[in-house]
Coordinates of C-alpha atoms and ligand atoms in Angstrom, one line a residue:
M448 CA -4.7 -26.8 -16.6
T449 CA -7.6 -24.3 -15.9
T450 CA -8.2 -23.1 -12.4
P451 CA -11.7 -22.4 -11.3
S452 CA -11.9 -18.7 -10.7
L453 CA -13.9 -18.7 -7.5
L454 CA -12.0 -19.9 -4.4
S455 CA -13.5 -22.8 -2.5
A456 CA -15.0 -22.3 1.0
A457 CA -12.1 -24.2 2.4
A458 CA -9.6 -22.0 0.7
R459 CA -11.4 -18.8 1.9
S460 CA -11.4 -20.1 5.5
D461 CA -7.6 -20.6 5.2
I462 CA -6.9 -17.1 3.9
Q463 CA -6.6 -14.1 6.3
G464 CA -9.5 -11.7 6.0
L465 CA -7.3 -8.7 5.2
V466 CA -6.6 -10.2 1.8
A467 CA -10.3 -10.3 0.9
S468 CA -11.4 -7.1 2.6
G469 CA -10.2 -3.7 3.6
Y470 CA -12.7 -3.8 6.5
G471 CA -14.2 -0.5 5.4
H472 CA -16.9 -1.0 8.0
L473 CA -14.2 -1.2 10.7
P474 CA -12.6 2.3 10.4
W475 CA -10.4 2.1 13.5
A476 CA -7.1 0.2 13.2
S477 CA -4.3 -0.5 15.6
Y478 CA -1.0 -2.1 14.5
L479 CA 1.0 -3.8 17.2
F480 CA 4.6 -4.3 16.0
F481 CA 6.4 -6.9 18.2
Q482 CA 9.6 -8.7 18.7
I483 CA 9.9 -12.3 19.7
Q484 CA 12.0 -13.0 22.8
N485 CA 11.3 -16.6 23.5
P486 CA 10.5 -18.9 20.5
E487 CA 8.7 -21.7 22.5
R488 CA 6.4 -19.4 24.4
A489 CA 5.9 -17.2 21.3
R490 CA 4.7 -20.4 19.4
T491 CA 2.2 -21.0 22.2
W492 CA 1.0 -17.4 22.0
L493 CA 0.7 -17.8 18.2
E494 CA -1.4 -20.9 18.6
D495 CA -3.7 -19.1 20.9
R496 CA -4.2 -16.4 18.3
I497 CA -5.3 -18.8 15.5
P498 CA -9.0 -19.1 16.6
E499 CA -9.2 -15.3 16.8
V500 CA -7.8 -14.7 13.3
T501 CA -10.4 -13.2 11.0
T502 CA -10.5 -15.3 7.8
A503 CA -11.7 -14.5 4.3
A504 CA -14.7 -16.9 4.7
P505 CA -17.8 -15.1 3.2
W506 CA -19.8 -13.3 5.9
P507 CA -23.0 -15.1 6.8
R508 CA -26.3 -13.6 5.9
G509 CA -28.9 -12.6 8.5
P510 CA -32.7 -13.3 8.3
D511 CA -33.0 -10.1 6.3
G512 CA -30.6 -11.4 3.7
E513 CA -28.0 -8.8 4.7
R514 CA -24.4 -9.9 5.3
I515 CA -23.5 -10.0 9.0
K516 CA -20.1 -8.3 9.1
P517 CA -17.7 -8.9 12.0
R518 CA -17.5 -6.1 14.6
E519 CA -13.7 -6.5 14.9
A520 CA -10.9 -8.2 13.0
V521 CA -7.6 -9.7 14.0
N522 CA -4.8 -10.5 11.6
V523 CA -1.2 -11.5 12.1
A524 CA 1.8 -11.1 10.0
L525 CA 5.5 -12.1 10.4
S526 CA 8.8 -10.7 9.0
A527 CA 11.8 -12.7 7.9
P528 CA 13.7 -11.9 11.2
G529 CA 10.5 -13.0 13.0
L530 CA 10.5 -16.4 11.3
K531 CA 14.1 -16.7 12.3
A532 CA 13.3 -15.8 15.9
L533 CA 10.6 -18.4 15.9
K534 CA 13.3 -20.9 14.9
V535 CA 12.0 -21.6 11.4
P536 CA 14.9 -23.5 9.7
T537 CA 17.1 -21.4 7.5
S538 CA 16.4 -23.9 4.7
V539 CA 12.8 -22.8 4.8
I540 CA 13.4 -19.0 5.2
C541 CA 15.6 -19.0 2.2
T542 CA 12.6 -20.1 0.0
F543 CA 10.9 -16.8 0.7
S544 CA 11.4 -14.1 -1.9
P545 CA 14.8 -12.3 -1.7
E546 CA 13.2 -8.9 -1.0
F547 CA 11.3 -10.3 1.9
Q548 CA 14.4 -11.9 3.4
E549 CA 16.4 -8.7 2.9
R550 CA 13.8 -6.4 4.5
M551 CA 12.6 -3.0 3.2
A552 CA 15.4 -1.1 5.0
H553 CA 18.2 -3.1 3.2
P554 CA 20.4 -0.4 1.5
D555 CA 19.8 -1.9 -2.0
R556 CA 16.0 -1.9 -1.4
A557 CA 16.1 1.6 0.1
A558 CA 17.9 2.7 -3.0
K559 CA 15.3 1.1 -5.3
L560 CA 12.5 2.7 -3.3
G561 CA 14.1 6.1 -3.2
D562 CA 14.3 6.1 0.6
D563 CA 17.1 8.6 0.9
G564 CA 17.6 12.0 2.6
E565 CA 14.8 12.5 5.2
S566 CA 13.3 9.1 4.2
H567 CA 16.5 7.2 4.7
P568 CA 16.1 4.1 7.0
S569 CA 18.7 5.6 9.4
G570 CA 16.1 8.1 10.5
W571 CA 13.1 5.8 10.7
E572 CA 10.9 5.3 13.7
L573 CA 10.2 1.6 12.9
D574 CA 12.4 -1.1 11.5
G575 CA 15.2 1.3 10.4
Y576 CA 18.9 1.1 11.2
S577 CA 18.6 2.5 14.7
N578 CA 15.4 0.6 15.7
P579 CA 15.0 -2.9 17.0
R580 CA 13.9 -5.2 14.2
I581 CA 10.2 -5.9 13.8
H582 CA 9.4 -9.6 14.0
G583 CA 5.7 -9.4 13.4
A584 CA 2.5 -7.3 13.5
L585 CA -0.9 -7.8 15.0
I586 CA -3.3 -6.0 12.7
L587 CA -6.4 -5.1 14.6
H588 CA -9.5 -3.4 13.3
G589 CA -12.7 -2.3 15.1
A590 CA -16.0 -0.6 14.5
T591 CA -15.6 2.0 17.2
E592 CA -12.7 3.7 18.9
E593 CA -13.7 2.2 22.3
G594 CA -14.2 -1.3 20.8
T595 CA -10.8 -1.2 19.1
E596 CA -9.2 0.0 22.4
E597 CA -10.7 -3.0 24.2
L598 CA -9.4 -5.3 21.5
V599 CA -6.0 -3.8 21.8
Q600 CA -6.0 -4.2 25.6
R601 CA -7.1 -7.9 25.3
Q602 CA -4.2 -8.5 22.9
L603 CA -1.7 -6.7 25.1
E604 CA -2.9 -8.8 28.1
A605 CA -2.4 -11.9 26.0
M606 CA 1.1 -10.8 25.3
D607 CA 1.7 -10.2 29.0
R608 CA 0.3 -13.6 29.8
A609 CA 2.8 -15.1 27.4
S610 CA 5.4 -14.0 30.0
E611 CA 7.8 -12.0 27.8
A612 CA 7.6 -14.4 24.9
L613 CA 7.2 -11.2 22.9
T614 CA 7.3 -7.5 23.5
L615 CA 6.2 -4.4 21.6
V616 CA 9.1 -2.6 19.9
P617 CA 9.5 1.1 20.8
D618 CA 6.7 3.1 19.1
G619 CA 5.3 -0.4 18.3
R620 CA 1.7 0.6 18.8
Q621 CA 0.4 2.6 15.8
E622 CA -3.1 3.9 15.4
G623 CA -5.0 4.5 12.2
T624 CA -8.5 5.4 11.1
I625 CA -10.6 6.4 8.2
W626 CA -11.6 10.1 8.1
A627 CA -15.1 11.2 7.1
G628 CA -15.5 11.0 3.3
H629 CA -12.5 8.6 3.1
V630 CA -10.1 11.6 2.5
E631 CA -6.4 11.4 3.1
P632 CA -4.6 14.3 4.9
F633 CA -4.0 16.4 1.7
G634 CA -7.8 16.4 1.4
F635 CA -8.4 13.9 -1.5
R636 CA -10.8 11.0 -1.4
D637 CA -8.7 7.8 -1.2
G638 CA -9.3 4.1 -1.3
I639 CA -11.4 4.2 -4.5
A640 CA -9.6 2.2 -7.1
Q641 CA -9.1 -1.5 -6.0
P642 CA -8.6 -4.5 -8.3
R643 CA -11.4 -7.0 -8.3
V644 CA -9.9 -10.5 -7.6
Q645 CA -11.1 -13.5 -9.6
G646 CA -11.1 -15.8 -6.5
F647 CA -13.3 -13.5 -4.5
H648 CA -15.5 -11.8 -7.2
G649 CA -15.5 -14.4 -10.0
E650 CA -13.9 -12.0 -12.4
G651 CA -11.0 -9.5 -12.4
V652 CA -7.3 -9.9 -11.8
P653 CA -6.1 -13.5 -11.3
T654 CA -6.1 -14.7 -7.7
G655 CA -2.4 -15.6 -8.0
E656 CA -1.5 -11.8 -8.2
F657 CA -2.5 -11.5 -4.5
V658 CA -2.6 -15.0 -3.0
L659 CA 0.3 -17.5 -3.1
G660 CA -0.3 -20.9 -4.6
Y661 CA -2.5 -19.8 -7.5
R662 CA -1.9 -18.8 -11.1
N663 CA -1.1 -15.2 -11.7
H664 CA -1.5 -13.0 -14.7
Y665 CA 1.2 -14.8 -16.6
G666 CA -0.6 -18.1 -16.1
I667 CA 2.1 -19.3 -13.7
I668 CA 2.1 -20.0 -10.0
P669 CA 4.6 -17.5 -8.5
P670 CA 7.4 -18.7 -6.2
S671 CA 6.0 -19.7 -2.8
P672 CA 7.9 -20.6 0.3
V673 CA 8.1 -24.4 0.9
V674 CA 8.9 -26.8 3.6
P675 CA 10.6 -30.2 3.0
G676 CA 8.2 -33.0 3.7
R677 CA 10.2 -34.3 6.7
Q678 CA 9.7 -31.0 8.5
D679 CA 6.0 -31.3 8.3
P680 CA 5.5 -34.9 9.5
G681 CA 1.9 -34.3 10.5
G682 CA 1.0 -33.1 7.0
I683 CA -0.3 -29.7 8.3
L684 CA 0.6 -28.0 5.0
P685 CA -0.7 -28.8 1.5
L686 CA 1.7 -30.4 -1.0
S687 CA 3.2 -27.9 -3.4
E688 CA 1.3 -27.9 -6.7
N689 CA 3.9 -25.8 -8.4
P690 CA 5.1 -27.7 -11.4
H691 CA 8.5 -26.1 -11.1
Q692 CA 9.1 -27.7 -7.7
A693 CA 9.7 -31.2 -9.0
E694 CA 10.4 -32.6 -5.6
S695 CA 6.9 -33.9 -4.8
T696 CA 7.3 -34.1 -1.0
L697 CA 7.7 -30.3 -0.8
R698 CA 4.9 -28.7 1.3
D699 CA 3.6 -25.3 0.4
L700 CA 4.0 -22.9 3.3
G701 CA 2.9 -20.0 1.2
R702 CA -0.4 -21.4 -0.3
N703 CA -3.3 -19.1 0.7
G704 CA -0.9 -16.7 2.2
S705 CA 0.3 -13.3 0.9
Y706 CA 3.0 -10.8 1.3
L707 CA 2.1 -7.6 3.1
V708 CA 4.0 -4.3 2.6
Y709 CA 3.8 -1.8 5.5
R710 CA 5.1 1.8 5.1
K711 CA 4.6 4.7 7.4
L712 CA 4.3 7.8 5.2
E713 CA 4.3 11.2 6.8
Q714 CA 2.5 14.0 4.8
D715 CA 3.5 17.6 4.8
V716 CA 0.1 19.0 4.2
A717 CA 0.9 22.7 4.7
G718 CA 3.9 22.3 2.3
F719 CA 1.7 20.6 -0.3
W720 CA -0.8 23.4 -0.4
R721 CA 1.8 26.1 -0.1
F722 CA 3.4 24.7 -3.3
M723 CA 0.1 24.5 -5.1
V724 CA -0.8 28.1 -4.1
Q725 CA 2.6 29.3 -5.3
E726 CA 2.2 27.5 -8.6
A727 CA -1.2 29.1 -9.1
G728 CA 0.4 32.5 -8.2
R729 CA 3.2 32.0 -10.8
R730 CA 0.5 31.5 -13.4
G731 CA -1.3 34.6 -12.3
G732 CA -4.9 35.5 -13.0
E733 CA -7.9 36.1 -10.8
D734 CA -8.8 32.5 -10.0
E735 CA -5.8 31.6 -8.0
P736 CA -7.5 29.4 -5.4
E737 CA -9.3 27.6 -8.2
L738 CA -6.1 27.1 -10.1
A739 CA -4.3 25.8 -6.9
L740 CA -7.0 23.2 -6.5
R741 CA -6.7 22.3 -10.1
I742 CA -2.9 21.9 -10.1
A743 CA -3.2 19.7 -7.0
S744 CA -5.8 17.6 -8.7
L745 CA -3.6 17.4 -11.8
C746 CA -0.9 16.0 -9.5
V747 CA -3.2 13.4 -8.0
G748 CA -5.3 12.6 -11.1
R749 CA -8.6 12.9 -9.2
W750 CA -10.4 15.8 -7.7
P751 CA -10.7 16.2 -3.9
G752 CA -14.2 14.6 -4.1
G753 CA -12.7 11.6 -5.9
A754 CA -13.9 12.1 -9.5
P755 CA -11.2 11.1 -12.0
L756 CA -9.9 13.9 -14.1
E757 CA -10.1 11.6 -17.0
L758 CA -13.9 11.6 -16.8
A759 CA -14.4 15.0 -15.2
P760 CA -11.6 17.2 -16.7
H761 CA -13.1 20.6 -15.8
E762 CA -14.5 20.3 -12.3
D763 CA -15.2 17.9 -9.5
D764 CA -18.3 15.8 -10.1
P765 CA -19.8 14.2 -7.0
S766 CA -21.6 11.6 -9.2
L767 CA -18.2 10.2 -10.2
S768 CA -16.6 10.1 -6.7
D769 CA -16.3 6.3 -6.8
A770 CA -15.7 5.9 -10.6
D771 CA -13.1 3.3 -11.3
D772 CA -14.3 1.8 -14.6
F773 CA -12.5 3.9 -17.2
L774 CA -9.5 3.9 -19.5
Y775 CA -7.0 6.5 -20.7
G776 CA -7.0 5.4 -24.4
S777 CA -8.7 8.5 -25.7
D778 CA -6.2 10.7 -23.8
P779 CA -2.8 9.4 -24.9
E780 CA -1.0 12.7 -24.2
G781 CA -2.6 13.2 -20.8
R782 CA -4.6 16.3 -21.7
R783 CA -7.4 15.4 -19.4
C784 CA -5.4 13.5 -16.8
P785 CA -1.7 14.1 -16.9
L786 CA 0.6 11.1 -17.6
G787 CA 2.6 12.0 -14.6
S788 CA -0.3 12.1 -12.1
H789 CA -0.2 9.7 -9.1
V790 CA -3.2 7.6 -10.3
R791 CA -2.0 7.4 -13.9
R792 CA 1.4 6.0 -12.9
T793 CA 0.3 3.7 -10.1
N794 CA -2.2 2.2 -12.6
P795 CA -1.5 3.3 -16.2
R796 CA -4.4 1.1 -17.4
D797 CA -4.4 1.0 -21.2
V798 CA -1.7 3.6 -22.0
I799 CA 2.0 2.7 -21.5
H800 CA 4.0 4.3 -24.3
P801 CA 5.1 2.9 -26.7
Y802 CA 2.9 -0.2 -26.3
G803 CA -0.6 -0.6 -27.7
P804 CA -3.7 -0.8 -25.5
E805 CA -3.8 -4.6 -25.1
A806 CA -0.1 -4.8 -24.1
S807 CA -0.5 -1.8 -21.8
L808 CA -3.5 -3.3 -20.1
R809 CA -1.7 -6.6 -19.7
M810 CA 1.3 -4.8 -18.1
S811 CA -0.9 -2.8 -15.8
R812 CA -2.8 -5.9 -14.6
A813 CA 0.5 -7.6 -13.8
H814 CA 1.3 -4.8 -11.3
R815 CA -1.7 -4.3 -9.1
M816 CA -2.0 -4.4 -5.4
L817 CA -4.7 -4.5 -2.8
R818 CA -4.4 -1.3 -0.7
R819 CA -5.4 -1.8 3.0
G820 CA -4.1 1.3 4.8
R821 CA -5.4 3.8 7.3
I822 CA -4.7 7.5 8.1
Y823 CA -2.9 8.6 11.2
G824 CA -2.8 11.9 13.1
R825 CA -5.4 14.7 13.1
P826 CA -6.5 16.7 10.1
L827 CA -4.7 20.0 9.6
F828 CA -7.9 21.4 8.1
D829 CA -11.4 20.2 7.5
P830 CA -11.0 18.5 4.1
Q831 CA -14.8 18.9 3.4
R832 CA -14.1 22.6 2.8
L833 CA -12.2 21.6 -0.4
K834 CA -15.4 20.3 -1.9
G835 CA -17.3 23.5 -1.2
P836 CA -17.3 26.7 -3.1
V837 CA -13.8 27.8 -4.2
S838 CA -14.4 31.1 -2.4
E839 CA -14.2 29.1 0.8
A840 CA -11.3 27.0 -0.1
G841 CA -9.2 29.9 -1.3
P842 CA -8.5 31.7 2.0
L843 CA -8.2 28.3 3.7
L844 CA -5.4 27.2 1.3
R845 CA -3.6 30.5 1.3
D846 CA -3.4 30.7 5.1
L847 CA -2.7 27.1 5.9
Q848 CA 0.1 26.9 8.5
D849 CA 1.8 23.8 9.7
D850 CA 1.0 22.9 13.3
G851 CA 4.0 20.7 14.0
E852 CA 1.9 17.6 14.4
S853 CA 2.6 14.4 12.4
R854 CA 0.0 13.0 10.1
G855 CA 0.0 10.7 7.1
L856 CA -0.7 7.3 5.8
H857 CA -0.1 3.8 7.2
F858 CA 0.3 2.4 3.7
L859 CA -0.5 -1.4 3.6
S860 CA -0.6 -3.4 0.5
V861 CA -1.3 -7.1 -0.2
E862 CA 0.4 -8.9 -3.1
A863 CA 2.0 -12.2 -4.2
E864 CA 5.3 -10.6 -5.3
I865 CA 6.7 -7.6 -3.5
A866 CA 9.4 -7.0 -6.1
G867 CA 7.0 -7.3 -9.0
Q868 CA 4.2 -5.3 -7.5
F869 CA 4.9 -2.7 -4.8
E870 CA 8.6 -2.2 -5.5
F871 CA 8.0 -2.2 -9.3
I872 CA 5.3 0.5 -9.0
Q873 CA 7.3 2.6 -6.6
Q874 CA 10.6 2.3 -8.5
S875 CA 9.8 2.0 -12.2
W876 CA 6.6 4.0 -12.4
C877 CA 6.6 6.5 -9.5
N878 CA 10.3 7.3 -9.0
N879 CA 11.2 7.1 -12.7
P880 CA 11.3 10.7 -14.1
R881 CA 11.0 9.3 -17.6
F882 CA 7.9 7.2 -17.0
N883 CA 5.6 7.0 -20.0
G884 CA 7.8 9.2 -22.2
L885 CA 8.0 12.1 -19.7
H886 CA 11.1 14.1 -18.7
D887 CA 12.2 15.1 -15.2
T888 CA 8.7 14.1 -13.9
P889 CA 8.6 11.8 -10.9
D890 CA 5.3 11.0 -9.2
P891 CA 4.5 14.4 -7.5
I892 CA 3.0 12.6 -4.5
I893 CA 5.3 9.7 -3.7
G894 CA 8.2 9.9 -6.2
R895 CA 11.8 10.3 -5.3
M896 CA 13.0 13.7 -6.3
P897 CA 16.5 13.8 -7.7
G898 CA 18.8 15.7 -5.3
P899 CA 22.0 17.7 -5.5
S900 CA 24.0 14.6 -4.3
D901 CA 23.0 12.6 -7.3
P902 CA 25.8 12.1 -9.8
P903 CA 25.8 14.5 -12.7
G904 CA 23.1 13.8 -15.2
T905 CA 21.1 11.5 -12.9
P906 CA 18.6 10.3 -13.7
S907 CA 16.9 11.9 -16.6
A908 CA 19.5 13.8 -18.6
P909 CA 22.6 11.8 -19.5
G910 CA 25.5 14.0 -20.4
R911 CA 24.2 17.1 -18.5
T912 CA 26.1 18.4 -15.6
G913 CA 24.4 18.9 -12.3
H914 CA 21.2 17.2 -11.3
T915 CA 17.9 17.8 -13.0
P916 CA 15.2 18.5 -10.4
G917 CA 11.9 16.7 -10.5
V918 CA 8.9 18.7 -11.6
M919 CA 5.3 18.0 -12.4
S920 CA 4.4 18.6 -16.0
F921 CA 1.2 18.6 -17.9
P922 CA 0.3 19.5 -21.5
R923 CA -1.0 23.1 -22.0
G924 CA -1.7 24.0 -25.6
P925 CA 1.3 22.9 -27.7
V926 CA 3.8 22.8 -24.8
Q927 CA 4.3 21.1 -21.5
D928 CA 3.6 23.3 -18.6
R929 CA 6.2 22.6 -15.9
T930 CA 6.0 23.4 -12.2
A931 CA 8.9 24.7 -10.1
P932 CA 11.1 21.8 -8.6
L933 CA 8.9 19.6 -6.4
P934 CA 9.7 19.4 -2.7
H935 CA 9.1 16.1 -1.0
F936 CA 5.5 16.2 0.3
V937 CA 5.8 12.6 1.7
T938 CA 8.5 11.2 3.9
T939 CA 9.0 7.5 4.8
R940 CA 9.1 7.1 8.6
G941 CA 9.3 3.3 8.7
G942 CA 8.5 0.2 6.8
A943 CA 8.5 -3.6 6.8
Y944 CA 8.0 -6.5 4.5
L945 CA 5.7 -9.1 6.1
F946 CA 4.2 -12.5 5.4
L947 CA 0.5 -12.9 6.0
P948 CA 0.4 -16.7 6.5
S949 CA -2.6 -18.9 5.8
L950 CA -4.3 -20.4 8.8
R951 CA -2.7 -23.8 8.0
A952 CA 0.7 -22.0 7.8
L953 CA 0.0 -20.4 11.2
H954 CA -0.6 -23.9 12.6
W955 CA 2.7 -25.1 11.2
L956 CA 4.5 -22.1 12.5
A957 CA 3.0 -22.6 16.0
D958 CA 3.6 -26.3 16.0
Ligands
HEM1131 C1 1.0 9.4 1.6 C2 1.1 8.8 0.4 C3 0.0 8.6 -0.5 C4 -1.1 9.4 -0.8 C5 -1.5 10.7 -0.1 C6 -1.9 8.7 -1.8 C7 -3.1 9.2 -2.3 C8 -3.8 8.6 -3.3 C9 -5.1 9.1 -3.8 C10 -5.8 10.4 -3.3 C11 -5.5 8.2 -4.7 C12 -6.8 8.3 -5.6 C13 -7.9 7.6 -4.9 C14 -8.0 6.1 -5.3 O1 -8.0 5.8 -6.5 O2 -8.1 5.3 -4.4 C15 -4.5 7.1 -4.8 C16 -4.6 6.1 -5.7 C17 -3.6 5.1 -5.7 N1 -2.4 5.0 -5.0 FE1 -1.8 6.3 -3.7 N2 -1.2 7.6 -2.2 C18 -0.1 7.5 -1.4 C19 0.8 6.4 -1.5 C20 0.8 5.4 -2.4 C21 1.9 4.4 -2.5 C22 3.1 4.3 -1.7 C23 1.5 3.6 -3.5 C24 2.2 2.4 -4.1 C25 3.5 2.4 -4.3 C26 0.2 4.0 -4.0 C27 -0.6 3.4 -5.0 C28 -1.8 3.8 -5.4 C29 -2.6 3.1 -6.3 C30 -2.3 1.7 -7.0 C31 -3.8 3.9 -6.5 C32 -5.0 3.5 -7.4 C33 -4.7 4.0 -8.9 C34 -5.8 3.4 -9.8 O3 -6.0 2.2 -9.8 O4 -6.4 4.3 -10.5 N3 -0.2 5.2 -3.3 N4 -3.5 7.4 -3.9

């Protein structure tokens, strides 16, 4: 059976807008994490939200032919405990993926994700062991700060009107934004590489990698939560088309929905640059600031301005700041862009040793995600200064002091399989110190660094005693240049696995 690649208008109106768009024109975001107290009233509240939910329907064109983009966006997502609190039958909840049911904070999942030490869920601000469980999130985006505040107030009033049907969890209101130049707190342009999705763009990665109910990269429809026909007497949900679900009365609760991963990631900006300056110092020479910038860019795989090292190995190139159409095949050893860099392991493209280019590309395409996050906190320094002359960046980086404020990334990603996409990338590609034939080299930005409490020889040197610290390594001449042991620059402060239902699924849940 062949699936037409472009989604129908009806399907797009059923999919939440956050799947199709990162709302780049709506820089301000507010995430309201709530807990359901009263299921009946919460269902009424949910029903009232449905007309407000922004869908993936194409934006209309104005008389000038330009797309008229929404001035604000409302999306709603629910967690497994949230479905339970809404009184969704256990027989339905158990058809969601195991990782979604277990939650991100589950000890097994925390171990997979490398959430230990400072990142352990026992110390989280949201949905950890000492926080109330998150049942759902309202994801609000606006064009201006004031407009977003108004939207938030409207939603908080609607929650109040629902008379304690649901309440925000402590710290349940989180704000995010996009900084000028789309830079993240370390100072690098972010949000550049995004997969194109067949259903939205006509070509690219199969729709089923991101939206439930469609064929994925392997040509199969991934598992989707279902409802027995008798629990949907009104036929709100579509029949399951999955050939593996032989019982023809099953209704597809997942179709046109997606999973949404949320992670609050705090960034130690001063620590990051202190490390880079020290590494430059260890290598000596007169161009230390330039070297510090270069080592940091080798860790990311792109220059602060965004140009990929693969295309611009010697210096930042503003003409390449949005470049995403490139491969690594002519650089199998990572001489231009290190194999261990953040971008090369979160999307290795056509080079995954020992596989050939075709197999590597197939594997990479099976592990993509749509990133939808925002930055929180205030910049520690003006990131634009990293793009100027190195003489300016030098003193800035050398003298950077922590100000004690918290800043980082509200990481959000949309996918059809949390275990096969987000978790796989984090565990098998970023935390794995032996990724792509490397040694002792986890992802320098988000990888889990082996610690002294690890059993001897863990994880990269069987038979050795003591732990092997994680370093960043890159080829220099005939040898691998290795940094000092990497500290953690990023700490997990909270996280949740959520379900972003279709509009029809929202109707069923509110019914
Ligand atoms: C605070 C934490 C993080 C920071 C500072 C960060 C920073 C960046 C930067 C600067 C880029 C390059 C710009 C771009 O291509 O958009 C990038 C790319 C990317 N990051 Fe992250 N990131 C973080 C967390 C994560 C996490 C948790 C994941 C997933 C597990 C992830 C997955 C990706 C992916 C898939 C790409 C695109 C790679 C490509 O297609 O070439 N990032 N990140």
